[in-house]
Tab-separated table of C-alpha atoms and ligand atoms in Angstrom:
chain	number	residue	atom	x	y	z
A	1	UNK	CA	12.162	-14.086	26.664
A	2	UNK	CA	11.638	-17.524	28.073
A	3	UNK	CA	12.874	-20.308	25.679
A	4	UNK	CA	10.554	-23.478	26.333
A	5	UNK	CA	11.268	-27.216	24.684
A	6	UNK	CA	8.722	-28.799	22.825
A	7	UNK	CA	7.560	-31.813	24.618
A	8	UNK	CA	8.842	-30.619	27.924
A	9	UNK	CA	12.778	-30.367	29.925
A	10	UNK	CA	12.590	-34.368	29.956
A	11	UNK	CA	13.074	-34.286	26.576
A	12	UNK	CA	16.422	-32.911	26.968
A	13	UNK	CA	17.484	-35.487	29.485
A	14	UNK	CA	16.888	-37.877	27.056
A	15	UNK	CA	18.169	-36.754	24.244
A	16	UNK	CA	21.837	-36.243	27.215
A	17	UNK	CA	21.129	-39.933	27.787
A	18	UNK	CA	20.434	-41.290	24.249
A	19	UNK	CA	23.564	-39.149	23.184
A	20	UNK	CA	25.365	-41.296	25.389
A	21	UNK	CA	24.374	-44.725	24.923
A	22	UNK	CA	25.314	-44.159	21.199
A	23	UNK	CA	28.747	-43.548	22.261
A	24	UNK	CA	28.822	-47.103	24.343
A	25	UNK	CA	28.071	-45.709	27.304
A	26	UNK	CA	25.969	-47.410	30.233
A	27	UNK	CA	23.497	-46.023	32.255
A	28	UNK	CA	22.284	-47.283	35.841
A	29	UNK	CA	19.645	-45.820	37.739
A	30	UNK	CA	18.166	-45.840	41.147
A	31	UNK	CA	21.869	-46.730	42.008
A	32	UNK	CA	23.256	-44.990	44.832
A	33	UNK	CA	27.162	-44.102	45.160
A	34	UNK	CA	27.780	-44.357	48.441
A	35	UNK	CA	32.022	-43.711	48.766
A	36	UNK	CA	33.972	-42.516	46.189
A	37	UNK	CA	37.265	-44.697	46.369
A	38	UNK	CA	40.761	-43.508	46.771
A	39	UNK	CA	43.924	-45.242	47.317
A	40	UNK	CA	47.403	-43.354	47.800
A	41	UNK	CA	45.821	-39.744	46.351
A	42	UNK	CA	44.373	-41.537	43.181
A	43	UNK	CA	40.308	-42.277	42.476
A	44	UNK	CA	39.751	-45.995	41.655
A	45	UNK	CA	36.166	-46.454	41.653
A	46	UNK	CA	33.243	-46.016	43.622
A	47	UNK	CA	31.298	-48.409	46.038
A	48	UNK	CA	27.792	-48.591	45.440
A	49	UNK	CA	24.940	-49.022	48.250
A	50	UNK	CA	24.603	-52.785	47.445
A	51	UNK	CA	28.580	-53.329	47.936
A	52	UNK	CA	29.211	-53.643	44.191
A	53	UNK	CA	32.366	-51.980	43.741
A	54	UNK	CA	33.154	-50.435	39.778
A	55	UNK	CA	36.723	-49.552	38.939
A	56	UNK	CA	37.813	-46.973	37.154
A	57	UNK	CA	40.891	-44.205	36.897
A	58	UNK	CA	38.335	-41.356	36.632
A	59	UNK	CA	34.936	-40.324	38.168
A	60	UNK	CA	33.481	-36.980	37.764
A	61	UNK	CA	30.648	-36.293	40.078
A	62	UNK	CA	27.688	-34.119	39.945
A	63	UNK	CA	26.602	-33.670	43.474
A	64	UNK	CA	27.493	-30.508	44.829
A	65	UNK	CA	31.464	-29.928	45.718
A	66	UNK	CA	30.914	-30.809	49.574
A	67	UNK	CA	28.691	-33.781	49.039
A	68	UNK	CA	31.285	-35.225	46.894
A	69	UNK	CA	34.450	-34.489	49.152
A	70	UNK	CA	33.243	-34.634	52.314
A	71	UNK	CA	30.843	-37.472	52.379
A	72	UNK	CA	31.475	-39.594	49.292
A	73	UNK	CA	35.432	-39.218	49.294
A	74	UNK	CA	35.831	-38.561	53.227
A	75	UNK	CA	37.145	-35.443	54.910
A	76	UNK	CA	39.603	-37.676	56.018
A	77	UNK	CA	41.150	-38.085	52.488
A	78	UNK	CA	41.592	-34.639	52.265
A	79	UNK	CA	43.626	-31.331	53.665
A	80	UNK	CA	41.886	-29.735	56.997
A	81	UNK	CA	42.395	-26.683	55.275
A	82	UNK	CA	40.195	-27.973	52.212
A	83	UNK	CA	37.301	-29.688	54.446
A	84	UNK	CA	37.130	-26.350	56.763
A	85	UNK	CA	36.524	-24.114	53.246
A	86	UNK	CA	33.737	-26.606	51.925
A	87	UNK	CA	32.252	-26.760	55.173
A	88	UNK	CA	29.598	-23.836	55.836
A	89	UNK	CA	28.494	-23.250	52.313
A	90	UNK	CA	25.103	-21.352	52.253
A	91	UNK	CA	22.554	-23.712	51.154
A	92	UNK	CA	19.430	-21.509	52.316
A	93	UNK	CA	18.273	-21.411	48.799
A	94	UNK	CA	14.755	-22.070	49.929
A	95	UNK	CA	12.663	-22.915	46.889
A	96	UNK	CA	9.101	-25.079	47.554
A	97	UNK	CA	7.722	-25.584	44.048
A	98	UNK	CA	3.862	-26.670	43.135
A	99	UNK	CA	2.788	-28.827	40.458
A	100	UNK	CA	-0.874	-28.143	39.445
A	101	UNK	CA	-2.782	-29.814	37.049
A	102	UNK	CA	-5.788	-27.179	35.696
A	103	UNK	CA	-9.024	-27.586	33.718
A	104	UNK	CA	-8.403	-24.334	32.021
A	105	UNK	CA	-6.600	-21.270	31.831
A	106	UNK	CA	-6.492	-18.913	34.903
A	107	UNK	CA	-8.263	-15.594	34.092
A	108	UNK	CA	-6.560	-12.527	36.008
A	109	UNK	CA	-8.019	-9.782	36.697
A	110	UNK	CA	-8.005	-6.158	36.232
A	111	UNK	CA	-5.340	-4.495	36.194
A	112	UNK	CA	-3.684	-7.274	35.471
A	113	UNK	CA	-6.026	-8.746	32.579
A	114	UNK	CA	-3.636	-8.463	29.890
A	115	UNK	CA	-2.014	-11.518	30.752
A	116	UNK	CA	-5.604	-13.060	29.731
A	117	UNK	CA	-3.955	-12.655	26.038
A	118	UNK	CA	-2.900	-15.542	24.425
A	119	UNK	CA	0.437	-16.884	25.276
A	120	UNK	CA	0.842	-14.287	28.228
A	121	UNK	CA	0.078	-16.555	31.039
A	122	UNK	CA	3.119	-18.771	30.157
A	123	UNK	CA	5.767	-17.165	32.535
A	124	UNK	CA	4.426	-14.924	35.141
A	125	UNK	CA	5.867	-13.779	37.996
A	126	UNK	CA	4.649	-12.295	41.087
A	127	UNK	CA	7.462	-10.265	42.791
A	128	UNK	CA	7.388	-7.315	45.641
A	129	UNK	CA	9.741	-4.503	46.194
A	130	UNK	CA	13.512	-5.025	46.764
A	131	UNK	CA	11.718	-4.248	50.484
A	132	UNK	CA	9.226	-6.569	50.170
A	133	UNK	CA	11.386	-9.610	49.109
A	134	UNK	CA	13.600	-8.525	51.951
A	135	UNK	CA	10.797	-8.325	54.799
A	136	UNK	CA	9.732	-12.133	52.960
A	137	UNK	CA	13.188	-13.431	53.570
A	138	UNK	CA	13.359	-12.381	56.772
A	139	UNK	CA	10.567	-13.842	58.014
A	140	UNK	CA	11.282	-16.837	56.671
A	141	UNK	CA	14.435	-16.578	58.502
A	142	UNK	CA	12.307	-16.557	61.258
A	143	UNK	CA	10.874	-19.838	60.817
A	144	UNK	CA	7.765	-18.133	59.767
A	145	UNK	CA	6.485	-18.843	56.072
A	146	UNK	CA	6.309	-15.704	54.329
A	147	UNK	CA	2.845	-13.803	54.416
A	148	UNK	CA	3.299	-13.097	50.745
A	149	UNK	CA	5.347	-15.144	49.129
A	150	UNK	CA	7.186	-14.157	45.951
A	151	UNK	CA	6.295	-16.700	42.732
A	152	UNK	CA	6.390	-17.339	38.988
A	153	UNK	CA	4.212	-19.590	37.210
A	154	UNK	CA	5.636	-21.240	34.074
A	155	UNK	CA	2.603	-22.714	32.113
A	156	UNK	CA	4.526	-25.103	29.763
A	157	UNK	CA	1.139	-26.291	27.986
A	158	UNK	CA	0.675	-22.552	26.950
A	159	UNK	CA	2.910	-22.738	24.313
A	160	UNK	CA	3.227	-26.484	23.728
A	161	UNK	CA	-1.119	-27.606	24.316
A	162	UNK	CA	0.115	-31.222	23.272
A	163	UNK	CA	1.346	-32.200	26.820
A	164	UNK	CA	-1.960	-31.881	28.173
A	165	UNK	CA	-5.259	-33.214	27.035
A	166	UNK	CA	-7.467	-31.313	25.244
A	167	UNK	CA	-8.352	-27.789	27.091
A	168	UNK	CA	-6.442	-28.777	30.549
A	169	UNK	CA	-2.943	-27.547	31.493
A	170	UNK	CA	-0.440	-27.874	33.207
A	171	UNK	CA	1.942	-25.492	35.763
A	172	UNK	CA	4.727	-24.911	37.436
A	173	UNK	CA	5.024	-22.395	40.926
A	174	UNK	CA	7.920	-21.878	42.651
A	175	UNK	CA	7.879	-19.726	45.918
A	176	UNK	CA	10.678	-18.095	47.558
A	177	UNK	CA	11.098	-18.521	50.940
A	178	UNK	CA	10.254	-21.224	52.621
A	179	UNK	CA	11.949	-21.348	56.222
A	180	UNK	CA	14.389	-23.907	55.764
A	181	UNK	CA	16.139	-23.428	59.412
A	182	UNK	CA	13.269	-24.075	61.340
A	183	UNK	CA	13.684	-27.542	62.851
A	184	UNK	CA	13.146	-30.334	60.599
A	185	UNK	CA	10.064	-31.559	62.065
A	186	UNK	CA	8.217	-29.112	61.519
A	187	UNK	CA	8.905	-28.528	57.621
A	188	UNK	CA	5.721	-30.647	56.791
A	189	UNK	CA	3.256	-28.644	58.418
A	190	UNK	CA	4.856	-25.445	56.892
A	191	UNK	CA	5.143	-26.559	53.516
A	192	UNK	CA	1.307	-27.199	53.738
A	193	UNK	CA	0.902	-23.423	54.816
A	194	UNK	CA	2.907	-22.172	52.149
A	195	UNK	CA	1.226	-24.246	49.621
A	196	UNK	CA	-2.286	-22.231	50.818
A	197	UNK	CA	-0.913	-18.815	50.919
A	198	UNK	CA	0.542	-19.688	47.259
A	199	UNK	CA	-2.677	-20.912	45.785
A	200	UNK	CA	-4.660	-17.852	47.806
A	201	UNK	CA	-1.811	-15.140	46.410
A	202	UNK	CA	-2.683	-16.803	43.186
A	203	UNK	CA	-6.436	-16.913	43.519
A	204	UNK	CA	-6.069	-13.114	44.512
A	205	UNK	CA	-5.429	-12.076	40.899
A	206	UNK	CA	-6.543	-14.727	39.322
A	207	UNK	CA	-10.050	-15.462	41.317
A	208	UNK	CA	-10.999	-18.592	39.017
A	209	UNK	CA	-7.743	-20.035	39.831
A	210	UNK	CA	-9.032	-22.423	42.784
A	211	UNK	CA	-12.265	-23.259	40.514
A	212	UNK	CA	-9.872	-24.352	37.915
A	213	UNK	CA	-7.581	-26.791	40.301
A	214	UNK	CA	-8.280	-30.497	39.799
A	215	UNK	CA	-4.616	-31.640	41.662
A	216	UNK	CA	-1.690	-30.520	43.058
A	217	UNK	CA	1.813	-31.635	44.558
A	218	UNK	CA	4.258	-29.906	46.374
A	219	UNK	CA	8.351	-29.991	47.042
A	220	UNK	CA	9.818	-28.902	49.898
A	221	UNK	CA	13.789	-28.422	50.405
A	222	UNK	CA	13.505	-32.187	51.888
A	223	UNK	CA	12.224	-33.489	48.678
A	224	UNK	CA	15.258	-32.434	46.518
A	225	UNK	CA	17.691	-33.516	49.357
A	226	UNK	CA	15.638	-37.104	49.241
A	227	UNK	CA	15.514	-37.448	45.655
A	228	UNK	CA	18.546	-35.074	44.051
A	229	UNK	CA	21.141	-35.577	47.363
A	230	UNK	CA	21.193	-31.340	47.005
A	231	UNK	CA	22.892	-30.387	49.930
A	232	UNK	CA	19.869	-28.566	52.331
A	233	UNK	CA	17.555	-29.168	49.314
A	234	UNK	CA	19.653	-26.711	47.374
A	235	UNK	CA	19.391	-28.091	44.073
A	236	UNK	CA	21.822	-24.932	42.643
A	237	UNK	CA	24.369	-26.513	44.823
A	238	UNK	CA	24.739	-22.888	46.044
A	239	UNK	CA	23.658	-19.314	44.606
A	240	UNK	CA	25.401	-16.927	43.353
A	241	UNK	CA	26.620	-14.563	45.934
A	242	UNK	CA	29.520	-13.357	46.658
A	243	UNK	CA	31.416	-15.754	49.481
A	244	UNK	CA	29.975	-18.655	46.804
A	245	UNK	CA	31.338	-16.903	43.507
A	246	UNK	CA	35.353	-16.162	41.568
A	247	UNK	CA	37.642	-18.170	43.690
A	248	UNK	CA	35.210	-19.470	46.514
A	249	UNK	CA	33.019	-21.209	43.000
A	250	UNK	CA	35.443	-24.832	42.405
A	251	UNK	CA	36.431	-25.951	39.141
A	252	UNK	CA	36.588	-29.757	37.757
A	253	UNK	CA	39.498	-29.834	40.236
A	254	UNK	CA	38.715	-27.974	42.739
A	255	UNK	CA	39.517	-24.452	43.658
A	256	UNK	CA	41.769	-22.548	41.438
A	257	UNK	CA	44.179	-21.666	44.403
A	258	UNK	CA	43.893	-24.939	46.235
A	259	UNK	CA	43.230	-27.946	43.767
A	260	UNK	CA	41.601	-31.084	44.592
A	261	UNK	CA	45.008	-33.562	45.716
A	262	UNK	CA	43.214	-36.585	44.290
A	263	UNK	CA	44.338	-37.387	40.675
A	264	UNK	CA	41.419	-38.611	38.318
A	265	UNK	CA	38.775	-37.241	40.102
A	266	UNK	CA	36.552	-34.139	38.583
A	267	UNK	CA	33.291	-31.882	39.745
A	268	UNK	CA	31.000	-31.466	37.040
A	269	UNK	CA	28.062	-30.228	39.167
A	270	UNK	CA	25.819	-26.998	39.952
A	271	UNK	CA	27.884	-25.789	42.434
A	272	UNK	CA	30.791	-25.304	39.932
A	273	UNK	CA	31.832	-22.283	37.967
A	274	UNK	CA	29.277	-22.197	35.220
A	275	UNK	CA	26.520	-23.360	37.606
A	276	UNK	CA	23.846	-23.284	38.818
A	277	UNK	CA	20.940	-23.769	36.284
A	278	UNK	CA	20.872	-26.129	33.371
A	279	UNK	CA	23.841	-24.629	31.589
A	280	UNK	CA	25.847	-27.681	30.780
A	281	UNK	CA	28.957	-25.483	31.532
A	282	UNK	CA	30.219	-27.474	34.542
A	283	UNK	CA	29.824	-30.831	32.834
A	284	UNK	CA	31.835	-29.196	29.431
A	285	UNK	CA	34.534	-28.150	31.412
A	286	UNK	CA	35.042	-31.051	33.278
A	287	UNK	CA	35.081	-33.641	30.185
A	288	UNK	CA	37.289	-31.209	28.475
A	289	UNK	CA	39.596	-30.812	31.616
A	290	UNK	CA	39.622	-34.762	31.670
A	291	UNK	CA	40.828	-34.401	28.070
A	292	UNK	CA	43.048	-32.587	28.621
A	293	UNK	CA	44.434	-34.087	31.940
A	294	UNK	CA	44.783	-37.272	28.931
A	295	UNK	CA	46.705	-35.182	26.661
A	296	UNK	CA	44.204	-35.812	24.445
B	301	FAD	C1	12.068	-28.477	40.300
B	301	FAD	C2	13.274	-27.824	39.711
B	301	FAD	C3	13.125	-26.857	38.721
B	301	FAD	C4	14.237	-26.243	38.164
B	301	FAD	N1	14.065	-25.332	37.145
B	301	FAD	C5	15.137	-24.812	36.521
B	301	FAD	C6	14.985	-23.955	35.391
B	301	FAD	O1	13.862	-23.652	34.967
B	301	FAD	N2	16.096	-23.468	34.788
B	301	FAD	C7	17.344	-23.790	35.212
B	301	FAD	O2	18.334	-23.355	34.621
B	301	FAD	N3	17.527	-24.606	36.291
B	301	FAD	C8	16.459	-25.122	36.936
B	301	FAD	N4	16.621	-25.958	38.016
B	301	FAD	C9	17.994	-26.158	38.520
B	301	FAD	C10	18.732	-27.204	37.730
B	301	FAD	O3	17.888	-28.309	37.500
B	301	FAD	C11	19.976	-27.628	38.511
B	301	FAD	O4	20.790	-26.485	38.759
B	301	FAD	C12	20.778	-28.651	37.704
B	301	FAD	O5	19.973	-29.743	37.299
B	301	FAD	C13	21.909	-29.191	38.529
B	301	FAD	O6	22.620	-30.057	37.691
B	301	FAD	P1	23.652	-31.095	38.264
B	301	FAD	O7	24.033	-31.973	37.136
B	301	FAD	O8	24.708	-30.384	39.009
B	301	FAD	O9	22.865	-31.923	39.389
B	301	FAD	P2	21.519	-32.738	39.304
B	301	FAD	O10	20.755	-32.413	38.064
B	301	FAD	O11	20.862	-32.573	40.630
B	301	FAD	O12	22.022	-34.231	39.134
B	301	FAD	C14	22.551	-34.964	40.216
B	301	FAD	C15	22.124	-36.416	40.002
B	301	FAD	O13	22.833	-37.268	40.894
B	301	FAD	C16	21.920	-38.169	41.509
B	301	FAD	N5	22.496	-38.547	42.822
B	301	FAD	C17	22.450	-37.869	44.003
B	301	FAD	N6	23.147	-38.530	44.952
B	301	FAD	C18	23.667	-39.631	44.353
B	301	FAD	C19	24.482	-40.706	44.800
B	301	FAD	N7	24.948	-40.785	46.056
B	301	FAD	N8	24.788	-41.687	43.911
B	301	FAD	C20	24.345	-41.634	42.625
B	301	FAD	N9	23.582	-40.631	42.134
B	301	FAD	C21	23.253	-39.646	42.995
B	301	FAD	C22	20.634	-37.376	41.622
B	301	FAD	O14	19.546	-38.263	41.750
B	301	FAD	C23	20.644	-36.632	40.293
B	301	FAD	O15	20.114	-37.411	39.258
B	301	FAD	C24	15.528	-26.596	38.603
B	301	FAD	C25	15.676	-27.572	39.594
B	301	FAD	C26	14.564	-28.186	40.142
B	301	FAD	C27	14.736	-29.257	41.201
């Protein structure tokens, strides 16, 4: 079962954020950290973009482990043995995702028209076989985008009409696969294919689908680097598989077997045990290892 929040995820972020300006805290955005600052193996603050330097004994960061060692602290700061283990991480967790705005529901067809009952088109997914998600991914190791990519739709306004006028909706797609090592220039023209061959897989069993579309945007792995810094566009800060899991997966400080050797500094990110997914689990255990760090 898919749990879904009235009034959409952003009501959750600011709830987070209203939660914390009760408790005197300050929030800045659009401000970019560019160096985490460290003086003889202690954090003292970071630098921001526009020089403005803020002080403090401890920063927890977010980004994904590598972002925050190796380019906000410095791989200089740190062991060679540390920088070589966060170097290499697997960020080929190619996700493009589609926003559409619809002037209806999409009506799928036989055999598939029982998701034409109410509330079934909310989470739908359109997956292959284990060999058919494995030919995808291949291909898209390729360079190639996927002949038939694998999808889910989330239909938020479904469940929750009130975030859409009257008889429109909204969706969510995201598609596996898009072929994040092929060079860099060329990731524009491919998210554009991919886009098609999503709304065409769509349109396949649900042939109303493209009648229905009044707009659309897509995200490539480039837009979550741009706007989330995710390493690669990863914004799971790395899967779960194995070389990325137990004692490869960092803590707030670091692995368990080689810690962190900067005091007052935590990860609170994705990439951390917990992580990835909104789970808050990274985030608790860092505050409460900073508690404890405190003695408090
Ligand atoms: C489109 C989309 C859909 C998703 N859907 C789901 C879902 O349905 N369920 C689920 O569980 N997970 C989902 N995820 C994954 C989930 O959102 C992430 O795993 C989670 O938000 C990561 O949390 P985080 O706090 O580690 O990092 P983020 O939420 O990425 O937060 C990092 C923050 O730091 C900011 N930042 C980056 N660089 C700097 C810098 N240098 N200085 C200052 N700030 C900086 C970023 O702008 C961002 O606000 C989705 C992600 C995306 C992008």
């Amino acid at each position: 079962m898919t749990t879904k929040l009235k009034g959409g995820i952003g009501v959750l972020a600011e709830h987070l954020r209203d939660l914390f300006l009760d408790a005197a805290g300050e929030v800045r955005y659009r401000t970019k950290v560019e160096q985490i600052l460290v003086e003889d193996a202690h954090v003292t603050g970071v630098r921001l973009k526009d020089g403005e330097v803020i002080t403090a004994p401890i920063v927890v960061s977010n980004l994904a482990p590598e972002t925050t060692l190796l380019d906000l602290v410095g791989a200089e700061k740190l062991p060679s043995s540390l920088v070589t283990r966060l170097g290499g991480r697997d960020h080929r967790a190619s996700f493009m995702q589609i926003h559409f705005a619809l002037d209806g529901l999409p009506e799928y067809a036989a055999p598939y028209d029982f998701l034409n009952e109410p509330g079934m088109q909310m989470s739908v997914g359109m997956f292959g076989s284990p060999e058919e998600q494995q030919r995808q991914w291949e291909k898209a190791r390729g360079g190639e985008v996927p002949d038939n990519p694998a999808l889910s739709i989330q239909m938020p306004t479904v469940g929750d009409p009130e975030m859409a006028p009257p008889g429109k909706h909204a969706a969510s797609v995201y598609a596996y696969g898009f072929p994040i090592e092929a060079p860099r220039d060329q990731h524009g023209h491919l998210k554009s294919v991919m886009a098609e061959r999503v709304v065409d897989k769509i349109t396949r069993y649900a042939p109303n689908f493209k009648d229905i579309l009044i707009r659309d945007i897509t995200f490539a792995p480039y837009h979550m680097n741009t706007m989330f810094g995710a390493p690669n566009g990863d914004f799971c800060h790395g899967l779960l598989q194995p070389e990325l899991m137990g004692p490869n997966r960092p803590g707030p400080k670091g692995f368990l077997d080689e810690p962190i050797p900067i005091e007052g500094l935590y990860l609170g990110g994705a990439g951390c045990h917990g992580g990835p997914g909104i789970t808050f689990i990274p985030g608790y255990n860092a505050g409460y290892q900073v508690l404890a760090d405190a003695g408090r």
